Amino acid sequence: MKLITVLLMLALTWYLAGTNRQPVMMALAFAGAALMVIMLIFSQYIRFRIHAEIPSQPNIARKNTQTSFTLHTRNTSRLPVNRFRLTFSMQYTTERFFSATRRLNGSCAGRRGDRDNDSLFYFTAPYCGVIRLKLKWLKVYDYLMVFSASKKIKNVSEEILVLPEPKEMRLDMPPFGYYTAEPISPETSDRPGDDHSEIRLVREYRDGDLIRHLHRNYSARTEKLWIKEFQHENDYIFDFLLDTSGTKRLNAAQWDAFYELISSVMYSLLREEVILRVFWVDQKRGGLRLFELSSREDIDRLMTELYRSDTACTPDEWATFTGDMARSGMRINTNLEWFFLEKPVHRFQVKNIEKQLMTEYFIIGR
Amino acid sequence: MKHIRITTVKQYVTKAERQEDDRLQRQMAPSPFYLILYLIWIAGAAVMGNNILRLSLPLLLTGIAGIWAITGLLWFLYFFHKKIFMVVSLVFGVAAAAAMYPLASASATMGAAAWTNTKEGPVSLLMAVLTAVFLMFLLEFVLRIHAVTFLISAGLITAVPFTDLSFGLWEALALLGCMVGFVVLNMNDRSRQRRFVMKKRGIITSFCVMVTVGLMTIIMLITVGVVDWQQEPLYAQTLRFDDRLHEWLIDNASLLDEDFLSGYLSRGNLHQTGKEKFELSVNAPFYDRLYLREFIGSDYNGQGWDWAELWQEIPLELSDRSPEQHTRYEDSEESEEEDWGWGDEEEEEPYEPTYFVERELFVSPLVYAAQNDYLKEMQDFSDFLKSYRIESLSWLGGSPSMYSSLRGDSFEVKMHRGSIGYDGTGKIAFFLSEDNVVYLLNTTPADTSDYVFEHFSEILDRDPAYVSSVRAIPSKPEVLFNMYSSDYIAEMLYDRTMAMRQAQKEEEQVRSGEALSGAEPDTESPARKLRVKYITDFYGMVIPYYPEFSRSTIAWKMVDDRTAGAEITQASYTVSYLTERDLPGEIDWSGYDAYRNYQQYYQNAIKEQYTNFDPDQTPRLYQLCQDMKLENVNEVTTFILYTLQTHAVYSTSPGNTPIGKDLLEYFLFENGRGYCIHYASTAALMYRMLGVPARFVTGFGVDPAAFGKPTVTQEGDETWYTSTVRDYSAHAWVEIYLEDHGWVPVEVTPTASNTMVAEYPGYDSMEMERIMQKYGWEFRKNAQPQVQSGAGEEGENSSPLITWVSSPYVFIPLCGVLSAAAGIVFLLLRRKRSFRAPVGSSQCRLLFDKLIRMLHDRGHLKEYYGSEVDFILQLSRLSSALSAEETADLVHRLEKITFSTVSETPEDVEAVADYYRRLARSEYDSLPWFRKPMFKYVKAFLPPGA
């Protein structure tokens, strides 16, 4: 529309100039036309000189929390770009149709100002899961914004892991010694190293730690003091199975509920000072995976690993991988059913799951 | 399904962040560059509008300086002392309202122009100007609405062709540059990005505006040169397009159908597309331009010429018809138009012939004399008269002519004396004048003072036995009427024998059922004849000079064939005429004393009417003619030709006449370009001002060359040459009255080479040359118009400085100087700015990055960026300006600033700046002299003060 208006104005100027013998107006019309041609060439020239990318940055976000991201545009020409429009989309990897597409308008300095060509945007993810941030189109305008040239951006995307916010449920746990842990097979262990049955973890020295618990070897190598923390004999060890079998393809809301439930249960169980051994099927690794949780920080790492796993499996595969493990632990499936020793604890609804998690009281194993 | 929400604005902004944003917002004040852009725009608009304001140069410059000062002050207050600005705005607003109220109310009563002449007027006007300046400042800098200045600029440029606004190169660059700048600014001010986006965008916007404006300026200068070199071909291209557009609009939208052949004078260009008008057939070749008159003007009214009163309705009291009968024959252009099919198609009525009653008509004595050969053939009329009782009667008659030329009830003519003839039944049959002109009656009035006349077809219907032509019989002795219907061109000096024969022939034709067609007079007259046959929508009646007054009949085929919606395709008429060459050189006035008296009366009447003009309408033209003391009409003609030739050139594209200007004065004294209507109108007015009766005429000027390849047909004994007349032949000229000759055309439009070729009886090129020498006049050699500036009588607006500045040949060097100066200032400012880090950025990092770029530019350490392990070693080896310790210190400071959480201190900045300065100085000194300016100013590696 703008181009048509400009061309009409130039044509009118030329017409008035010619029919009224106004040399300066005629020059004006031709100058305007020449400028339009230059702007057209400029827009095409810049199209090949400007690139967009996603700079490496932490790709973790919290659900329902505004998170910032920068998109970097690089202009390899000497001339700055007064205005460009970057179209990108954010979509949950579990969704095929619902995506959020936005256009980011910005300016881009010339080659010397390369470092400053960052565009900031904020997003708020409504569900837990993996979001793919994908750059789609880059459109550049000339200085007068009459002409534009666009190009498709290929293969520039980044995954953002949206983790649930820490929530703790109200649990009534069974007394100590209610069950014991099975030994962990070395092949599926995520923690190579010393005897796991004795040493629980190695951490930095704190005031009050016993010198005899110093991990001398590691301390000597790193020039810092490290302490071996041993397994308590009366530690709770929960086997926790994440049952992703036998379900049809879930949407983002359903996966979000699943992850919220897992996360909340983890936080709640860890509050009770238990050690969790979380198992799930990961087709990428060809079988059952184990992740041992002993602190709240581990939960984020667990979720990260879970997001990156291929958890799809059939009920038969699940049974093959897990055997009777569920009988001696907790199990949550993608239908939001929670079992303890294969006895149902609760069945959650996708809708308002957070409210359910925060308001209800759950009794385990009674 | 919830969606991912993406925004570019942070949801919750802390107080600290908001304060930071506000601080950045304040720092985002437009740089002085934008203010300069706006001030240039003000200057350009003021210079442009001064052609209308007509201020003297000192006053104009003072006004511009005053507006600049006020704007600059407002800018300073707004961006640096906002509170004072608010107070000033409030006070100003109240004062402006108080001062402008009387202006507004006065404008409604006495008009703004009158108000400014009163004591309070100028003060209020000044307040109005200041208010406008303030409002524009608000729009531009506070609200950042740049569209208004853009629209004002576009409006001014568009209005140039239609007003008196000047539009030189300076104005174009000022307005256009600012328009482009405002467009770019508008794009960026619309978005409301925050924080570092705003900061960055401001810098980029400035650069983009400068690049665009600079580019536009350079292109403009180049195109000015190109246009100046190829002006006419470029205009010709546009005019060709204009002609095509004009033609399309007329054909498809019935718009712009200018009636060239009328008294209206177009204020624009002439559009001729070669459209066919009519077919012209002549029975003998002609060797001079054949002037065919269609419109004759009487008085100039500023927009054009009024119609000369050639036609007048028949007074009802002069007719013995009942109103109903009379109505049928009323002269009505509207009914005629409706009859032609231009009215309501559904209410079409059969064509009714319309009577036109002419008041005094006049025929050239020479034509009259030439006609007398026919009268000598009327010997056998005496036999005819024997059957009638002759009764003498002294009363007045007249010699009707083709064109009436007189106005006024005061005109009286004493015409011929003659005899009335009665037929056997006692009815008045005819009137025989002393010069043997026969007038035939076809009804019997009650007495001789009351005569009735009827149309030929009416007579035939009622009483076919009667002669079927109509003659003029005055009902009052002192007033002559000549009546003829639209079927006839003229009834004039009548060959009674011919008329009788003609009438009988037509009577037979009607009785036999034949349609009347362009019957030609049955005569052996050697008179020339021309036939006009309509082939398009042109239906004017064009008549040559010196029409021969034998009876001619125009029989419109449409009378018989006309049906609703039928196209008039074969309407035609024939006129007999004479050319100047055919006329006798001298007149034998014996026997024509009455006619000579008649001519005298005629001359007296036209002297009054056709020397009329309004001196206030064209004061400059009047002034030009007033002081001339010329002896005769030939000297007047020569003076007019000399004035036209030296003041103007012929052009079909003179452009639009600005609103409010008189067309003719603008043509002659300002524009210097025009075509035939301009020349003819100006000449007609000048003739009148110098005492020569003159009329403006439009019609067709058919050159012999137009008959270059005619279609030759044989009709009986006559050979006819037919060619199509197109709109190229449409023309305007002036006709003056010459004694014994009557109205003669004078060609006042020059040829393509700007040569005057006017000729009429008693005047030719030799006579013109003689008179030119007598008065020392000289025609202009070149074909360029002597264009004057837009200065009026009181005008001092076009001062030499403005004209000088507007001239492209002078402006180019001036622009070069200004550009060079601007470029130097730009480089100096840029150099200074390039060593200042933006707020929030590290000064040390900026200097270090600049240092790396400088080294790379000089070809040193191209693979190093400062973080390499051996960078210190390499740099210290490279230049003796810095020792190894200093280099190490430099790098460590930068590492500390970059990688730790410690921010830079003033000592860091000073140290790094010192290191950079010394290194840059060392590199600068090593350069050859011709590379130093580039290093220092263009690349800005050497800091100020180094």
Short mmCIF file of N, CA and C in Angstrom, two decimals, chain B residues 147-225:
data_model
loop_
_atom_site.label_atom_id
_atom_site.label_comp_id
_atom_site.label_asym_id
_atom_site.label_seq_id
_atom_site.Cartn_x
_atom_site.Cartn_y
_atom_site.Cartn_z
N ALA B 147 4.00 13.39 10.79
CA ALA B 147 3.17 13.35 9.58
C ALA B 147 2.70 14.73 9.17
N VAL B 148 2.52 15.64 10.14
CA VAL B 148 1.99 16.96 9.80
C VAL B 148 2.98 17.73 8.93
N THR B 149 4.24 17.74 9.33
CA THR B 149 5.24 18.44 8.50
C THR B 149 5.37 17.76 7.15
N PHE B 150 5.25 16.47 7.14
CA PHE B 150 5.31 15.76 5.87
C PHE B 150 4.16 16.18 4.97
N LEU B 151 2.96 16.23 5.55
CA LEU B 151 1.79 16.58 4.75
C LEU B 151 1.86 18.03 4.28
N ILE B 152 2.34 18.91 5.14
CA ILE B 152 2.47 20.31 4.74
C ILE B 152 3.45 20.43 3.57
N SER B 153 4.56 19.72 3.67
CA SER B 153 5.55 19.75 2.58
C SER B 153 4.94 19.22 1.29
N ALA B 154 4.28 18.07 1.40
CA ALA B 154 3.68 17.49 0.20
C ALA B 154 2.63 18.42 -0.38
N GLY B 155 1.84 19.04 0.49
CA GLY B 155 0.81 19.96 0.02
C GLY B 155 1.40 21.17 -0.68
N LEU B 156 2.47 21.72 -0.12
CA LEU B 156 3.10 22.88 -0.75
C LEU B 156 3.64 22.52 -2.12
N ILE B 157 4.31 21.38 -2.21
CA ILE B 157 4.89 20.99 -3.49
C ILE B 157 3.79 20.75 -4.52
N THR B 158 2.72 20.10 -4.09
CA THR B 158 1.63 19.81 -5.03
C THR B 158 0.93 21.08 -5.48
N ALA B 159 0.89 22.08 -4.61
CA ALA B 159 0.17 23.31 -4.95
C ALA B 159 0.98 24.23 -5.86
N VAL B 160 2.25 23.93 -6.05
CA VAL B 160 3.10 24.84 -6.85
C VAL B 160 2.52 25.14 -8.23
N PRO B 161 2.08 24.14 -8.97
CA PRO B 161 1.61 24.48 -10.33
C PRO B 161 0.36 25.34 -10.35
N PHE B 162 -0.40 25.35 -9.27
CA PHE B 162 -1.69 26.03 -9.30
C PHE B 162 -1.67 27.37 -8.56
N THR B 163 -0.58 27.66 -7.92
CA THR B 163 -0.51 28.90 -7.16
C THR B 163 0.76 29.63 -7.56
N ASP B 164 1.04 30.63 -6.82
CA ASP B 164 2.21 31.46 -7.14
C ASP B 164 3.40 31.08 -6.29
N LEU B 165 3.38 29.91 -5.69
CA LEU B 165 4.50 29.50 -4.85
C LEU B 165 5.73 29.30 -5.71
N SER B 166 6.84 29.74 -5.17
CA SER B 166 8.08 29.52 -5.90
C SER B 166 8.63 28.16 -5.52
N PHE B 167 9.35 27.57 -6.40
CA PHE B 167 9.88 26.24 -6.13
C PHE B 167 11.23 26.11 -6.79
N GLY B 168 12.21 26.74 -6.18
CA GLY B 168 13.56 26.62 -6.69
C GLY B 168 14.26 25.44 -6.08
N LEU B 169 15.53 25.30 -6.37
CA LEU B 169 16.27 24.14 -5.93
C LEU B 169 16.43 24.14 -4.41
N TRP B 170 16.66 25.32 -3.86
CA TRP B 170 16.84 25.39 -2.42
C TRP B 170 15.58 24.91 -1.70
N GLU B 171 14.44 25.42 -2.15
CA GLU B 171 13.20 25.02 -1.52
C GLU B 171 12.97 23.52 -1.67
N ALA B 172 13.30 23.01 -2.85
CA ALA B 172 13.10 21.58 -3.09
C ALA B 172 13.96 20.75 -2.15
N LEU B 173 15.23 21.11 -2.05
CA LEU B 173 16.10 20.33 -1.19
C LEU B 173 15.68 20.45 0.26
N ALA B 174 15.33 21.66 0.65
CA ALA B 174 14.95 21.84 2.05
C ALA B 174 13.72 21.02 2.38
N LEU B 175 12.70 21.15 1.55
CA LEU B 175 11.46 20.45 1.86
C LEU B 175 11.62 18.95 1.68
N LEU B 176 12.24 18.57 0.59
CA LEU B 176 12.34 17.15 0.29
C LEU B 176 13.23 16.45 1.28
N GLY B 177 14.38 17.07 1.56
CA GLY B 177 15.27 16.44 2.52
C GLY B 177 14.58 16.23 3.85
N CYS B 178 13.84 17.24 4.26
CA CYS B 178 13.16 17.12 5.54
C CYS B 178 12.02 16.11 5.45
N MET B 179 11.35 16.06 4.33
CA MET B 179 10.29 15.06 4.18
C MET B 179 10.86 13.67 4.35
N VAL B 180 11.96 13.42 3.69
CA VAL B 180 12.57 12.10 3.79
C VAL B 180 13.00 11.83 5.23
N GLY B 181 13.63 12.84 5.84
CA GLY B 181 14.05 12.69 7.23
C GLY B 181 12.88 12.43 8.15
N PHE B 182 11.78 13.15 7.92
CA PHE B 182 10.63 12.97 8.79
C PHE B 182 10.01 11.59 8.60
N VAL B 183 10.06 11.08 7.38
CA VAL B 183 9.53 9.73 7.15
C VAL B 183 10.32 8.72 7.96
N VAL B 184 11.65 8.84 7.89
CA VAL B 184 12.48 7.89 8.62
C VAL B 184 12.27 8.05 10.13
N LEU B 185 12.19 9.30 10.58
CA LEU B 185 11.98 9.52 12.02
C LEU B 185 10.65 8.96 12.45
N ASN B 186 9.65 9.17 11.63
CA ASN B 186 8.31 8.72 11.99
C ASN B 186 8.27 7.22 12.17
N MET B 187 9.03 6.53 11.32
CA MET B 187 9.03 5.07 11.43
C MET B 187 9.54 4.62 12.78
N ASN B 188 10.53 5.35 13.28
CA ASN B 188 11.15 4.90 14.50
C ASN B 188 10.47 5.42 15.75
N ASP B 189 9.88 6.58 15.64
CA ASP B 189 9.24 7.12 16.84
C ASP B 189 7.95 6.40 17.15
N ARG B 190 7.45 5.65 16.18
CA ARG B 190 6.18 4.98 16.44
C ARG B 190 6.32 3.87 17.45
N SER B 191 7.46 3.21 17.44
CA SER B 191 7.62 2.09 18.37
C SER B 191 8.08 2.60 19.71
N ARG B 192 7.73 1.90 20.71
CA ARG B 192 8.06 2.34 22.07
C ARG B 192 8.90 1.29 22.77
N GLN B 193 9.99 0.98 22.14
CA GLN B 193 10.92 0.05 22.77
C GLN B 193 11.59 0.72 23.96
N ARG B 194 12.06 -0.10 24.85
CA ARG B 194 12.66 0.48 26.05
C ARG B 194 14.11 0.06 26.18
N ARG B 195 14.75 0.68 27.08
CA ARG B 195 16.09 0.37 27.52
C ARG B 195 17.07 0.32 26.37
N PHE B 196 17.79 -0.73 26.27
CA PHE B 196 18.91 -0.68 25.32
C PHE B 196 18.42 -0.65 23.88
N VAL B 197 17.20 -1.05 23.64
CA VAL B 197 16.67 -0.96 22.28
C VAL B 197 16.52 0.51 21.89
N MET B 198 16.00 1.31 22.83
CA MET B 198 15.83 2.73 22.52
C MET B 198 17.18 3.37 22.27
N LYS B 199 18.11 3.02 23.09
CA LYS B 199 19.42 3.66 23.03
C LYS B 199 20.07 3.36 21.69
N LYS B 200 20.00 2.12 21.32
CA LYS B 200 20.66 1.72 20.08
C LYS B 200 19.93 2.31 18.88
N ARG B 201 18.61 2.30 18.96
CA ARG B 201 17.84 2.74 17.80
C ARG B 201 18.07 4.21 17.50
N GLY B 202 18.25 4.99 18.54
CA GLY B 202 18.49 6.41 18.31
C GLY B 202 19.72 6.64 17.45
N ILE B 203 20.78 5.89 17.72
CA ILE B 203 22.01 6.05 16.96
C ILE B 203 21.80 5.59 15.52
N ILE B 204 21.17 4.48 15.39
CA ILE B 204 20.95 3.95 14.04
C ILE B 204 20.05 4.88 13.25
N THR B 205 19.02 5.38 13.89
CA THR B 205 18.09 6.28 13.20
C THR B 205 18.81 7.51 12.69
N SER B 206 19.66 8.07 13.51
CA SER B 206 20.39 9.26 13.07
C SER B 206 21.19 8.95 11.83
N PHE B 207 21.86 7.82 11.85
CA PHE B 207 22.69 7.47 10.70
C PHE B 207 21.83 7.27 9.47
N CYS B 208 20.73 6.58 9.64
CA CYS B 208 19.86 6.29 8.49
C CYS B 208 19.29 7.59 7.91
N VAL B 209 18.88 8.49 8.78
CA VAL B 209 18.34 9.76 8.30
C VAL B 209 19.41 10.51 7.51
N MET B 210 20.62 10.54 8.05
CA MET B 210 21.68 11.27 7.35
C MET B 210 21.99 10.62 6.01
N VAL B 211 22.05 9.32 6.00
CA VAL B 211 22.35 8.64 4.74
C VAL B 211 21.25 8.92 3.72
N THR B 212 20.01 8.80 4.14
CA THR B 212 18.90 8.99 3.20
C THR B 212 18.83 10.42 2.71
N VAL B 213 18.93 11.35 3.61
CA VAL B 213 18.86 12.75 3.21
C VAL B 213 20.04 13.10 2.31
N GLY B 214 21.22 12.63 2.70
CA GLY B 214 22.39 12.92 1.87
C GLY B 214 22.27 12.31 0.48
N LEU B 215 21.78 11.09 0.44
CA LEU B 215 21.60 10.42 -0.84
C LEU B 215 20.60 11.18 -1.70
N MET B 216 19.52 11.58 -1.07
CA MET B 216 18.49 12.31 -1.80
C MET B 216 19.05 13.61 -2.35
N THR B 217 19.85 14.27 -1.57
CA THR B 217 20.43 15.55 -2.00
C THR B 217 21.34 15.34 -3.21
N ILE B 218 22.17 14.33 -3.14
CA ILE B 218 23.09 14.07 -4.26
C ILE B 218 22.30 13.71 -5.51
N ILE B 219 21.32 12.84 -5.35
CA ILE B 219 20.52 12.45 -6.51
C ILE B 219 19.80 13.65 -7.09
N MET B 220 19.30 14.48 -6.21
CA MET B 220 18.55 15.65 -6.65
C MET B 220 19.44 16.57 -7.48
N LEU B 221 20.65 16.78 -7.02
CA LEU B 221 21.57 17.65 -7.77
C LEU B 221 21.86 17.07 -9.14
N ILE B 222 22.01 15.76 -9.18
CA ILE B 222 22.29 15.14 -10.48
C ILE B 222 21.08 15.28 -11.41
N THR B 223 19.89 15.01 -10.86
CA THR B 223 18.70 15.06 -11.71
C THR B 223 18.39 16.48 -12.15
N VAL B 224 18.72 17.44 -11.33
CA VAL B 224 18.53 18.83 -11.77
C VAL B 224 19.35 19.10 -13.02
N GLY B 225 20.57 18.63 -13.02
CA GLY B 225 21.40 18.82 -14.20
C GLY B 225 20.85 18.10 -15.41
#
